C-alpha cells in the first residue's frame, strides 16, 4: 500500500524548493544549447505523439529532484493501485476506473460483484449494436426514415469532453467518409441554448442522447423536458427519439420513455467519462463505433506508457511534475493550453474542467487543509488566433504563464494552398515553433516597448496528425497528468464538493426561501 | 493637459496600499448588511444595464481611496483628452477614436485634414447603402441570385469582436425577423479552418468580407487566397464575391478585385474595431444596418455615462478601479468573466483580447519599465456550464479569482418551459444569484471537504434583455473599463508590440533561416 502524504512533508519537496533559481529558460535555450535541448528533451507518449519539454525550466538537477519527488510520493505505485481498483476517490468512497474503459492495465477489477472491464466493454458493445441498427436504417423514426442527427443533452463532463472530441474529429471524419450523423449538444439551462439547437435541426430525424449519471441533474432534466415539448409539438413520440446514458440504478435506466439505455457507474467521474458510454453513445452515433474504438485504443496506449517509473520516459508524469515545480516553486497560478489546430478549438475548455475541477482543492484526500497551492487556473484558445489576441500579455505582461502548446505535422483535411512559398499548414507550424523560441529567448531592444524579456516556459506535444488514435492519446496524457499532480498534492482529484453550495442556494432562490443578500439578488434579477 | 504618472508615484496609491486588509466580503455580505449592499451598490451603465458591486471588496473607506486615485490620476480628464483627439497611443503616435464611431462625445476631431466623425459616419452610410442593395437583390451573384451568407475573413480584432457580437444577436435576430444573412468566420491560418467553413456554405451565394487594416496580415491574405481558390474552382469570379474592409492607403483599397471597399483608419485598434467598418460590414450584412446602428447607439450611451467624475456614478471607472485594487493591492492575477447567457458564449474570448492585449504590458506609455503589476489574465465560459466545470477551483481552490458575472432578466428567444415550478430562465437567474452569495458567504462544515471559505469577490452586470442596444452598452462598458485601467497603470492600452517577435521568427522559419532552438523545432515539426 502506498503512503499518502502531504507534499510539504516530503524530503524531496524541500530539496526542490531549494532549486527556485536553478534554470533560466532564456539562457539554456540560447544557441547550440537550445538546439541540443530540443533534440534531447523528448518523451514519446503514444500514437506518434511526443512531449517536448526543452523550453520548460528544468535541467539535470531539477529533473533529478523531480525524480526523487516522484519516487518519494510513490506516483507509479499509486497509479497501479488506482488501476487495480483501490478506493482512490476517498471523499466518495469510490474506485476510479476511467482507464478501464479503454484497456486492462493490471488485475481484473471486481466491484459490486461485477468484473468492471467486462461491464464497460459490454456497454460499448451494446452501444455499437444499437448504433449499427441506426446507421443501417433498422432503427428509424416514426415515418420509417433514417435518423441523420444525434443530439447530446448533458452538462459538465457529459458535454465538454464529448463535444471537444466531436469537434476534433468532425472534419477528419468528413474527409475520411465516416461522418455518419451530425452531432449537436444542448447543455446550458439558459432556454435559448436548447431553442437555438432545436432551430438548427430536423427534430423528426434526430436521436437525443440524454446523459445524467444520477438521472437527477437539474439542467439536463430541464432540457430534456424542453426537447420533449418540441418533439411532441412536432406530432412525434418522444420515446422514439431518445436514448439514455445513466447509471443502472437511476430512474432513467430501462425506462420505456427511451428507445434504450446504456450504463456508466459511480467509478467514473463526469470529467473522466468521455471514454465511457457518456462519450461512447454520441461519438459512435456520429462516427461509427469503430472510430470510437480507435480513440479508446489510443488512450489505452498512453495509459500504458504512464506506468513507467523513470520520469524521463513517462511524459504524463514528467509533465505533471514540471507543472508542480512551476506552480509550487516558481509560483505560477495559471497555465495556458494552446493547440495549433482549429479542430482542437474546444479542447482547452475540456481541459479546463478536467484540471480545475480535479485539483482545484484546498484539502487533502483525508479532508485536512493543505498549506501549499494546488491545481492552477487553465485557459486557452487555438493558435494562431491567440497570437492576435492575448499573447501580448504572455510575451510582455507582468505575470509569467507556463504554456502547453500542441501541434501536428499534417492537417486533417486535404485542402491547402501555397502562398509566398509555403502552405498554410507550414505557416501554422512555423508560428508555433517561432512562439516557443520567442517566449523562451525574448529579444533585446533599446526601445523598452519592443523589448522581450523572454524566460517564459513552454512545452509542446507534437503529433503526426490529429486522428482518433492520437486524440485518444492526447486526452489520456492530460488525464494522467492531472492524476499524477493530484497524487503529488495529496488531494482527491475525483470528487467535486465545490459545486454543491451553489446548487443548494439556487434551490432556495427558486423556492422563494431567501433572505439577506440572496433576497437582494433575487429582486435585482427579478426572479 | 493631464499629467501622466506611474501608479506608484501617486499619493492615493500609497493610501490604497494601506487598505489591503480593509474588507471581508464574507463579513459585509452576511445577513442584512448584505441585503443593504445589494440594494445600494448599484450604478446604472446604459440601456437598462446596472453594475452591482455589492460583493466586491470595497466599503466607504476603499471607495474614498479609489475616488482619490481617480482624481489624482485624472481619469476623467484623460478620457476627455482621448475623445477630443489627443495622441493617447504614444507608442504608435496615434489618436484613439473608436468611441467616435458611435457618437460625438466632445469636440470635433480633425485629423489628416478630415473630420473623423464624418469619416466614420460616411463609411457606415456607404456600408448601409451597399448592404441594402445586397438584401434587396440589386447586388447579386453571377447567376442573378441573392446572396444568403456573409463570411468574414480576418483574425484577432477583425474576428473575435464581430464574431462574439454576431453570436450574441443571431438568435435574437431570428426571433425578431431580422436575420438577413447567415454569417461565418474564417480566422486561423490552419487550413482546416477555411476548409471546414467552405464545406458548410454555398460559395456561389456567399459574400466574403476581407478585413485587414494594413492589407498585409499574413493569416488573412492566406485565407483570402484559400477562399479565392474555392470560388474559382466553383467556376465563379472572385471579384464578384468579395468586399474589403481596410485602410484607405492599403493595397486592398479601391481595388477592382473587390465588389467594393470600406475604410477604417489607424486611430482604431483591432480589438476596438467592432464599432467601425470592421464590425459594421459583416454585422450589417447579417442583421441589417439599422440593427448595427442600434448597437452603436447603445455603446454611445455607455460612453457618455463614462464621463462622470464621481466614481459611484460611473460604472466603467468604478469597475476599473476596483479591478486595480484587486490586482495591485489584493494580489489577484486573474479575473473570470461569467455571462449567464448562452448568446454571450464567445464574449469572454473577445474580452480576453480586449483586456490582455491592451494592458498586458510591462512598460509605461513612455516606454519605461513599471514596478507594479498591470493587466490581469482574463478567461470565462457561460454559466450555468462553468458551474459544472471550473467553478470547483473558484469555490474551493487555493487561488482567489475575482469574478465578473453578467445576467439578464429575460431570455432572447420566446420559448421556455416550466419544470418543478420554474422556467429555465428563472433557474438560470437563480443560479447566478446563488453563485454570487455562495462565493461571498461560503458555508461552514465540520467536514472540511464540504467547507466553503467564502470571501470570493464578484460583481454582476444585470440587464433586462440582451438586445443590440444593451450589447453595445455592455461592450463599451468593458472597453472603457480597460481604458481607465490603462490610465491608472500609465500604460499605452492601444499598441501591441508583444505580437511582433513571433511574427518575425515565423518568417525566419518559413525562409529556412534558422539555427539553434528554432532549427530544432523546425525539424521536430517537420516544417
Coordinates of N, CA and C in Angstrom, one line a residue, chain A residues 29 59 69 80 93-94 100 105 127 140 213 274 277 335 345 347 403 445 459 471 477 506 522:
Chain A
X29 N 18.1 28.0 -23.5 CA 17.5 27.8 -24.9 C 18.3 28.6 -25.9
X59 N 16.6 21.3 -15.7 CA 17.9 20.8 -16.1 C 18.1 19.5 -15.4
X69 N 11.2 13.2 -6.1 CA 9.8 13.5 -5.7 C 8.8 12.4 -6.1
X80 N -0.8 2.4 -10.0 CA -1.0 1.0 -10.0 C -2.2 0.6 -9.1
X93 N -15.7 7.5 -1.4 CA -15.5 6.1 -1.1 C -15.7 5.3 -2.4
X94 N -15.0 5.7 -3.5 CA -15.2 5.1 -4.8 C -13.9 4.7 -5.4
X100 N -10.1 1.9 -17.3 CA -10.5 0.5 -17.6 C -11.5 0.5 -18.8
X105 N -5.1 -2.6 -17.6 CA -3.7 -2.2 -17.3 C -3.1 -3.1 -16.2
X127 N -23.8 -0.4 -27.2 CA -23.9 0.8 -28.0 C -23.7 0.6 -29.5
X140 N -35.4 3.4 -37.0 CA -35.8 4.6 -37.8 C -36.9 5.4 -37.0
X213 N -25.8 10.7 -14.9 CA -25.4 9.5 -14.1 C -26.5 9.3 -13.1
X274 N -15.5 10.7 -20.9 CA -15.6 10.6 -22.4 C -15.3 9.2 -22.9
X277 N -19.7 5.2 -21.7 CA -20.9 5.4 -22.6 C -21.3 6.8 -22.8
X335 N -1.9 28.2 -16.1 CA -1.3 27.5 -17.3 C -2.2 27.7 -18.5
X345 N -10.4 23.4 -31.1 CA -10.9 24.7 -30.6 C -11.5 24.6 -29.2
X347 N -11.0 21.9 -27.1 CA -10.2 21.1 -26.2 C -9.7 21.8 -24.9
X403 N 3.2 27.6 -20.6 CA 2.4 27.4 -21.8 C 2.5 25.9 -22.3
X445 N 16.1 45.0 -27.0 CA 15.8 46.2 -27.9 C 16.0 47.4 -27.0
X459 N 6.1 24.0 -23.2 CA 6.4 22.7 -23.8 C 5.5 22.5 -25.0
X471 N -5.8 11.6 -30.8 CA -6.7 12.3 -29.9 C -6.9 11.6 -28.6
X477 N -3.2 11.6 -22.0 CA -2.0 12.3 -21.4 C -2.4 13.3 -20.4
X506 N -29.3 27.9 -5.1 CA -30.2 28.1 -6.3 C -31.6 27.5 -6.0
X522 N -32.2 38.2 -5.8 CA -33.4 37.7 -6.4 C -34.3 38.9 -6.9

